[in-house]
XYZ file of C-alpha atoms in Angstrom:
556
model
C 25.657 5.059 114.084
C 26.323 1.389 114.029
C 24.328 1.259 117.251
C 22.710 -2.199 116.817
C 25.813 -4.169 115.864
C 26.625 -7.187 118.012
C 28.247 -6.274 120.290
C 26.088 -3.126 120.354
C 28.263 -0.160 119.401
C 27.258 3.428 118.550
C 29.729 5.671 116.696
C 30.055 7.759 119.822
C 30.889 4.730 121.932
C 33.307 3.609 119.266
C 34.947 7.013 119.327
C 35.640 6.553 123.024
C 36.835 2.955 122.556
C 39.249 3.619 119.718
C 41.097 6.406 121.433
C 43.117 3.667 123.063
C 43.764 1.867 119.857
C 47.440 2.207 119.027
C 48.841 -1.302 118.164
C 52.191 -2.496 119.322
C 53.800 -3.079 115.956
C 57.060 -1.368 114.977
C 57.301 0.514 111.648
C 59.973 2.162 109.471
C 59.837 5.863 108.652
C 58.152 6.463 105.287
C 58.976 10.192 105.315
C 62.712 9.565 105.558
C 62.869 7.489 102.375
C 62.377 4.063 103.941
C 59.600 1.859 102.565
C 56.125 2.940 103.651
C 54.927 1.241 106.860
C 52.476 -1.524 106.265
C 50.532 -0.683 109.437
C 50.462 1.847 112.201
C 53.031 1.222 114.912
C 53.657 2.751 118.324
C 54.981 5.986 116.927
C 54.129 8.350 114.073
C 54.935 11.787 112.765
C 53.927 14.861 114.685
C 50.540 16.279 113.677
C 50.586 18.982 111.001
C 48.351 20.688 108.495
C 48.781 22.151 105.060
C 47.299 25.467 106.285
C 49.336 28.657 105.886
C 51.078 30.135 108.897
C 50.073 33.657 110.016
C 51.765 36.247 107.787
C 54.055 38.470 109.807
C 55.006 42.097 109.070
C 58.663 43.070 108.756
C 58.650 45.327 111.810
C 60.079 45.247 115.341
C 58.412 42.482 117.363
C 58.236 41.522 121.018
C 57.283 38.154 122.480
C 55.488 37.734 125.788
C 55.213 34.287 127.357
C 51.763 33.882 128.890
C 51.344 30.218 129.930
C 53.475 27.156 130.560
C 51.516 24.410 132.285
C 50.565 20.716 132.342
C 46.917 19.655 132.093
C 45.872 16.619 134.088
C 42.687 17.862 135.662
C 39.535 19.934 134.958
C 40.714 23.234 136.451
C 41.465 26.573 134.792
C 45.193 27.159 134.660
C 46.266 30.862 135.176
C 48.788 33.173 133.512
C 49.220 36.891 132.837
C 49.928 39.236 129.933
C 50.988 42.890 129.685
C 52.000 44.997 126.659
C 55.782 44.850 126.277
C 57.720 48.066 126.907
C 59.624 47.778 123.580
C 56.405 47.271 121.610
C 53.837 49.444 123.403
C 51.604 49.872 120.328
C 49.950 50.641 118.094
C 50.476 47.240 116.491
C 50.169 46.154 112.961
C 49.555 42.521 113.997
C 49.346 40.469 117.169
C 49.820 36.698 116.955
C 49.056 33.980 119.512
C 51.361 30.943 119.387
C 50.704 27.672 121.216
C 52.833 24.529 121.436
C 51.663 21.236 122.910
C 53.262 17.896 123.813
C 51.653 14.631 125.000
C 52.624 10.937 125.009
C 51.127 7.670 126.178
C 47.356 7.038 125.884
C 44.855 9.866 125.875
C 41.512 11.030 124.483
C 41.258 14.109 122.249
C 40.498 17.083 124.501
C 38.810 20.443 124.013
C 40.432 23.589 125.288
C 39.780 27.344 125.554
C 42.278 30.126 126.141
C 40.987 33.393 127.575
C 42.519 36.811 128.013
C 40.675 39.298 130.226
C 37.752 36.849 130.459
C 37.428 36.679 126.673
C 37.996 33.492 124.644
C 40.694 34.176 122.047
C 41.398 30.526 121.091
C 39.162 27.497 120.956
C 41.044 24.318 120.199
C 41.129 20.538 120.359
C 44.125 18.292 120.865
C 45.574 15.405 118.855
C 45.762 11.894 120.306
C 49.321 10.763 121.196
C 51.552 7.933 120.254
C 53.203 5.871 123.027
C 56.534 7.660 122.268
C 54.965 11.130 122.255
C 54.018 13.925 119.800
C 54.256 17.696 119.631
C 52.201 20.172 117.694
C 52.003 23.907 117.022
C 49.044 26.301 116.616
C 49.126 29.974 115.737
C 46.343 32.481 115.367
C 46.052 36.113 114.365
C 44.407 37.777 117.396
C 44.763 41.365 116.143
C 40.960 41.738 116.422
C 41.403 41.735 120.228
C 44.199 44.368 120.215
C 42.261 46.877 122.382
C 42.072 44.188 125.103
C 45.864 43.856 125.068
C 46.685 47.572 125.751
C 46.626 46.965 129.484
C 47.695 44.043 131.769
C 45.185 41.190 131.734
C 44.683 37.908 133.415
C 45.205 34.803 131.248
C 43.614 31.396 131.832
C 43.209 28.158 129.920
C 40.921 25.203 130.313
C 41.826 21.822 128.894
C 39.903 19.197 130.849
C 41.928 15.989 130.980
C 41.641 12.695 132.814
C 44.947 11.073 133.804
C 44.923 7.651 135.444
C 46.386 4.183 134.985
C 44.659 3.771 131.588
C 44.805 7.284 130.169
C 48.359 8.312 130.929
C 48.791 11.354 128.680
C 49.522 14.582 130.523
C 49.118 17.442 128.054
C 51.863 20.141 128.238
C 51.095 23.588 126.816
C 53.211 26.641 126.261
C 51.608 29.813 124.891
C 52.975 33.203 123.960
C 51.831 36.433 122.230
C 53.986 38.191 119.643
C 53.387 41.903 119.173
C 54.464 43.628 115.860
C 54.833 47.377 115.883
C 53.079 49.446 113.217
C 55.022 51.783 110.895
C 54.364 53.650 107.660
C 54.486 50.545 105.553
C 52.600 48.446 108.049
C 49.717 50.523 109.510
C 48.028 49.771 112.805
C 45.338 47.089 112.646
C 41.771 48.339 112.349
C 40.676 46.661 115.558
C 37.611 47.509 117.578
C 37.936 50.162 120.250
C 36.180 47.962 122.761
C 36.016 44.172 122.975
C 33.938 42.694 125.815
C 32.215 39.474 126.905
C 28.601 39.383 128.008
C 27.868 40.519 131.518
C 25.843 38.292 133.826
C 26.273 35.455 131.398
C 24.090 32.392 132.072
C 22.166 29.562 130.400
C 18.489 29.783 129.541
C 17.740 26.225 128.455
C 20.230 25.579 125.685
C 20.619 29.365 124.915
C 23.470 31.462 126.220
C 22.191 34.847 127.492
C 23.714 37.917 128.998
C 23.746 41.713 129.154
C 25.702 44.142 126.997
C 26.008 47.894 127.082
C 27.038 49.301 123.694
C 29.091 52.534 123.761
C 26.793 55.456 123.015
C 29.161 56.746 120.334
C 29.447 53.372 118.515
C 29.838 53.505 114.686
C 30.315 49.817 113.941
C 29.339 46.679 115.857
C 30.449 43.071 115.428
C 29.283 40.024 117.330
C 31.413 36.891 117.551
C 30.867 33.398 118.939
C 32.906 30.186 119.159
C 30.210 27.545 118.659
C 30.875 23.803 118.856
C 28.651 20.805 119.267
C 31.021 18.990 121.560
C 31.579 17.026 124.754
C 30.036 13.801 123.540
C 26.419 12.926 122.917
C 24.461 13.187 119.694
C 24.929 16.888 119.226
C 28.674 16.404 118.618
C 27.497 14.565 115.469
C 24.293 16.564 114.936
C 24.318 15.939 111.150
C 23.600 12.274 111.951
C 20.433 12.877 113.942
C 17.144 11.636 112.471
C 13.409 12.221 113.099
C 11.872 9.858 115.710
C 10.005 7.844 113.115
C 13.338 6.670 111.666
C 14.076 4.750 114.876
C 17.719 5.840 114.566
C 20.039 5.807 117.631
C 20.274 9.661 117.719
C 16.701 10.930 117.388
C 15.825 14.630 117.015
C 12.258 15.609 116.371
C 13.244 18.573 114.118
C 15.953 16.703 112.168
C 19.641 17.642 111.757
C 19.406 21.223 110.525
C 21.296 23.554 112.921
C 21.773 27.261 112.888
C 23.646 29.637 115.205
C 21.654 32.838 115.882
C 22.309 36.044 117.834
C 19.248 37.867 119.260
C 19.193 41.401 120.536
C 16.288 42.172 122.957
C 14.498 39.117 121.541
C 14.983 40.026 117.870
C 17.066 37.802 115.582
C 19.912 40.035 114.523
C 22.279 37.434 113.008
C 22.063 33.995 111.467
C 24.954 31.631 110.583
C 25.793 28.051 109.673
C 27.872 26.108 112.365
C 30.948 24.362 111.096
C 30.815 20.556 111.423
C 34.003 20.067 113.403
C 35.577 16.682 113.477
C 37.968 16.090 116.336
C 40.872 13.697 116.300
C 38.833 10.816 117.820
C 35.931 11.482 115.475
C 34.040 9.082 113.323
C 35.332 6.063 115.377
C 38.756 6.207 113.778
C 41.610 8.233 115.295
C 43.981 6.520 112.808
C 42.482 8.837 110.145
C 43.453 11.967 112.108
C 46.717 11.112 113.973
C 49.015 13.021 111.597
C 46.691 15.221 109.489
C 43.677 16.455 111.497
C 40.433 17.510 109.952
C 40.348 21.203 108.920
C 39.861 23.621 111.817
C 40.362 20.939 114.491
C 43.256 22.712 116.148
C 42.067 26.324 115.505
C 38.280 26.531 115.773
C 37.202 29.712 113.980
C 34.586 31.962 115.502
C 31.388 32.914 113.723
C 31.175 36.706 113.078
C 28.044 38.803 112.622
C 27.968 42.418 111.519
C 25.353 43.981 113.856
C 25.941 47.579 112.777
C 22.333 48.154 111.457
C 21.050 47.665 115.013
C 23.267 50.279 116.684
C 20.449 52.834 116.850
C 18.299 50.396 118.908
C 20.824 49.889 121.679
C 23.292 52.817 121.912
C 21.282 54.473 124.712
C 23.780 53.741 127.444
C 21.644 51.011 128.973
C 22.262 47.258 129.184
C 20.447 45.200 126.584
C 19.829 41.467 126.403
C 22.009 39.529 123.914
C 21.187 35.855 123.384
C 23.102 33.252 121.383
C 21.005 30.321 120.260
C 21.436 27.092 118.287
C 18.157 26.931 116.378
C 16.290 23.673 115.554
C 17.753 21.797 118.509
C 15.765 18.881 119.957
C 13.763 19.858 123.041
C 15.950 19.826 126.086
C 19.129 19.137 124.098
C 22.536 20.014 125.544
C 26.082 19.610 124.311
C 26.715 22.942 122.536
C 29.465 25.214 123.773
C 28.884 28.940 122.971
C 31.603 31.519 123.786
C 30.708 35.002 122.588
C 32.142 38.467 122.592
C 31.032 41.867 121.246
C 33.294 44.338 119.408
C 32.573 48.062 118.959
C 34.213 50.865 117.004
C 33.572 54.371 118.406
C 33.607 58.011 117.298
C 36.082 59.866 119.526
C 34.622 63.222 118.411
C 31.062 62.415 119.490
C 29.563 61.545 122.806
C 26.714 59.732 121.067
C 25.985 58.721 117.498
C 22.289 58.146 117.642
C 20.874 56.152 114.749
C 17.937 54.115 113.583
C 17.057 50.713 112.152
C 15.463 51.542 108.805
C 14.459 48.095 107.505
C 14.451 44.470 108.696
C 13.458 41.289 106.953
C 13.842 37.749 108.239
C 12.376 35.122 106.015
C 10.820 32.071 107.720
C 13.303 29.272 108.428
C 12.467 26.455 105.989
C 13.984 23.311 107.454
C 12.545 19.976 106.439
C 13.783 16.410 106.921
C 12.234 13.589 104.983
C 12.676 10.052 106.181
C 12.448 7.219 103.674
C 12.742 3.432 103.905
C 14.258 2.362 100.594
C 13.335 -0.832 98.689
C 16.811 -2.296 99.069
C 16.516 -2.285 102.865
C 18.467 0.925 103.430
C 17.139 4.051 105.054
C 17.819 7.760 104.575
C 16.984 11.187 105.875
C 17.062 14.014 103.276
C 17.336 17.444 104.971
C 17.175 20.805 103.317
C 16.993 24.118 105.205
C 17.915 27.787 105.136
C 16.655 31.339 104.976
C 17.756 35.001 104.697
C 18.185 38.004 106.979
C 18.489 41.609 105.666
C 18.713 44.752 107.762
C 19.574 48.380 107.053
C 20.323 51.103 109.650
C 22.315 54.302 110.084
C 24.337 56.167 112.631
C 25.159 59.871 112.736
C 28.963 60.229 113.088
C 31.214 63.273 113.185
C 31.877 62.567 109.497
C 28.258 62.499 108.581
C 25.529 59.902 108.367
C 26.707 56.303 107.700
C 24.321 53.647 106.388
C 24.970 49.927 106.739
C 23.079 47.129 105.018
C 23.786 43.579 106.041
C 22.381 40.583 104.149
C 23.061 37.025 105.154
C 21.883 33.925 103.374
C 22.400 30.484 104.900
C 21.500 26.997 103.772
C 22.213 23.316 104.371
C 21.602 20.093 102.406
C 22.216 16.862 104.329
C 21.707 13.337 103.045
C 22.116 10.703 105.740
C 21.868 7.085 104.739
C 22.363 3.806 106.617
C 21.761 0.112 106.302
C 20.367 -2.624 108.537
C 21.708 -2.378 112.129
C 22.972 1.112 111.115
C 25.766 -0.505 109.129
C 27.026 1.061 106.889
C 26.274 4.637 107.990
C 27.171 7.849 106.214
C 26.422 11.520 105.592
C 26.927 13.819 102.634
C 26.421 17.356 103.860
C 27.021 20.841 102.544
C 26.644 24.139 104.396
C 26.542 27.551 102.608
C 26.824 30.879 104.416
C 27.181 34.258 102.641
C 27.285 37.667 104.350
C 27.261 40.864 102.329
C 27.867 44.197 104.035
C 27.352 47.548 102.163
C 28.397 50.783 103.810
C 27.542 54.262 102.465
C 28.778 57.464 104.015
C 31.408 60.075 103.455
C 33.779 58.950 100.744
C 33.389 55.991 98.447
C 30.798 53.362 99.368
C 32.186 49.945 100.219
C 30.761 46.460 99.688
C 32.243 43.283 101.146
C 31.060 39.721 100.606
C 32.318 36.688 102.486
C 30.953 33.446 101.102
C 31.639 30.066 102.708
C 30.910 26.577 101.483
C 31.970 23.667 103.668
C 30.975 20.079 104.196
C 31.939 16.484 103.806
C 31.126 13.112 102.290
C 31.847 10.408 104.834
C 31.003 6.777 105.583
C 31.523 4.481 108.488
C 31.121 0.652 108.306
C 31.981 -2.475 110.151
C 33.112 -5.370 107.953
C 34.426 -8.864 108.713
C 38.213 -9.247 108.908
C 39.086 -12.850 109.558
C 37.650 -13.681 112.912
C 37.469 -9.974 113.881
C 35.285 -7.045 112.915
C 37.003 -4.082 111.260
C 35.896 -0.440 111.485
C 36.499 1.408 108.213
C 36.036 5.191 107.858
C 36.212 7.028 104.585
C 36.106 10.851 104.406
C 36.232 13.734 102.002
C 36.095 17.288 103.422
C 35.616 20.616 101.626
C 36.279 23.984 103.296
C 36.024 26.841 100.772
C 35.686 30.588 101.100
C 35.519 33.580 98.717
C 36.096 37.174 99.872
C 35.318 40.170 97.746
C 35.726 43.773 98.891
C 35.503 46.976 96.945
C 37.850 49.817 97.870
C 36.257 52.464 100.005
C 36.363 54.225 103.371
C 40.032 53.421 103.855
C 39.595 49.757 102.986
C 41.636 48.073 100.219
C 40.235 46.108 97.334
C 40.322 42.360 98.031
C 39.501 39.366 95.888
C 40.696 36.152 97.480
C 39.620 32.527 97.283
C 40.398 29.612 99.582
C 40.128 25.989 98.608
C 40.874 23.517 101.381
C 40.489 19.759 100.764
C 41.010 16.696 102.947
C 40.652 13.082 101.802
C 41.401 9.769 103.562
C 40.483 6.354 104.718
C 41.465 4.265 107.767
C 40.582 0.931 109.271
C 41.279 -1.104 112.425
C 40.043 -4.341 114.062
C 38.166 -3.850 117.322
C 37.471 -6.209 120.188
C 40.915 -7.912 119.832
C 44.308 -7.543 121.598
C 46.362 -4.556 120.422
C 48.788 -6.507 118.179
C 45.824 -7.822 116.314
C 44.225 -4.485 115.458
C 46.266 -4.091 112.304
C 45.426 -0.447 111.864
C 46.027 1.193 108.505
C 45.262 4.633 107.102
C 46.108 7.177 104.500
C 45.137 10.778 104.094
C 45.979 14.003 102.363
C 45.246 17.713 102.608
C 45.723 20.458 100.023
C 45.178 24.053 101.001
C 45.092 26.693 98.181
C 44.557 30.397 98.369
C 44.847 32.817 95.489
C 43.921 36.422 94.656
C 44.978 40.008 95.457
C 46.545 38.870 98.746
C 48.877 36.433 97.002
C 49.175 32.756 96.140
C 49.502 29.859 98.485
C 49.304 26.143 97.543
C 50.537 23.450 99.949
C 49.817 19.724 99.832
C 50.740 17.020 102.358
C 49.926 13.284 102.494
C 50.627 10.485 104.966
C 50.352 6.726 104.971
C 50.182 4.700 108.206
C 51.434 7.617 110.266
C 54.338 8.999 108.204
C 54.366 11.975 105.820
C 55.398 11.003 102.317
C 54.294 14.134 100.436
C 55.040 17.689 101.498
C 54.903 19.948 98.485
C 54.487 23.692 97.875
C 53.403 24.946 94.487
C 53.514 28.562 95.668
C 53.753 30.521 98.908
C 56.382 28.456 100.651
C 57.406 30.209 103.916
């Protein structure tokens, strides 16, 4: 992106450069009723999102502090956790809370918090003002409740360079809040076993390991935190182009990416990766200082229902499980994959047996067409996707249970650029729908989780007096629909999420700080409505200060 401009700058290089971009101009506080600031100054509001906080049950709760540390290196920082005596379980909910503070000059950083060797939070950090910022992240970690029934080691990684230029030490405090179950708030239906892969290692760009499924398993879920990160073209994989395009990020198979899980060499799950944008992304931290892109602070894992395959692997022996990013360029690196496996078991049976009854994986159709347009612009039009459907059964103490899982994934990606890769932009959409049908004793149940996410963004360098100005414009969509029929102890659910981000920011590069004249405005509106309630929250900022913070429903 913009890789042939004079001076030669790629978007990735710009992303590194502009992390140190805060100008030295003072501003007044827009959010407090003063006139809106004309430019970014040395301070701005703390980062926040319009996302809902984790809903908490009205039961007795206990808080366990697990980490209080400062990150100024590339080491894992340790902590511990044990179930509190006053809240020994079972729990109706378990919530992880994390607070951070940083000031000075610093890059955006990626972090991972693990409990018992299992990643329970994948996150990135905001970039600080000179005066300092603080931010808060919380996550429902009830899915990992079985892991928390006994004392566990805690550790967190947040690689951070601190020197005379990058002065920001990142301080983090983390805690876990346990909520007891009662009659009105039943215990969470968490897996009986949650485990990472054993003997985990890399095989090329794949992550591979061993896993022994409990012989009496009745349900099986795979989960992976997957991010194209750490710099390089795969952080911006949707910008890559076939070699014939002569673009600065070539990839012989184009920009289509898919995260797969394979069991003993067979593809057992397919999914679309989320195109995360971190707070230094798209060469413009001024766009993300106060309102980050969706999911930047709480990177959601991809989940696969692997229950149809139980009968192939519940023999008490270790089996190979492989996580793969499909369609990568040969020899590519830059993807972080952090998986775990979750199993529900039948306490009345030593083994459940089972069988895979049917399996269909349609060929992956991924095609990228490069075109040189008559007006001197260039584009790569990418379309890809396919379908996986599997049916299997297990014999439980309550009878035979059949599970059918169907997943349909697809991506359209239009990447266009001008001479010298200026301007440069992508309009991409990813679709991912998983439907799970279970038939057994009692009513059958069907659940569908459909996601549609993507963005329409552009990046350009334009003259600004004697300087050159980087301008980034972005619209982001992050939607989901969940439908679940009542059955087998599950409630009926019909819930829709509509999450929107929109903004633009610009700054002059290659000039002294007071001459960068950075400006930016952005907004986020997060709506959720259905059987689980109504939530509608909108926030907006201009030049670093929140001017709109409005709830239409669901205010905490």
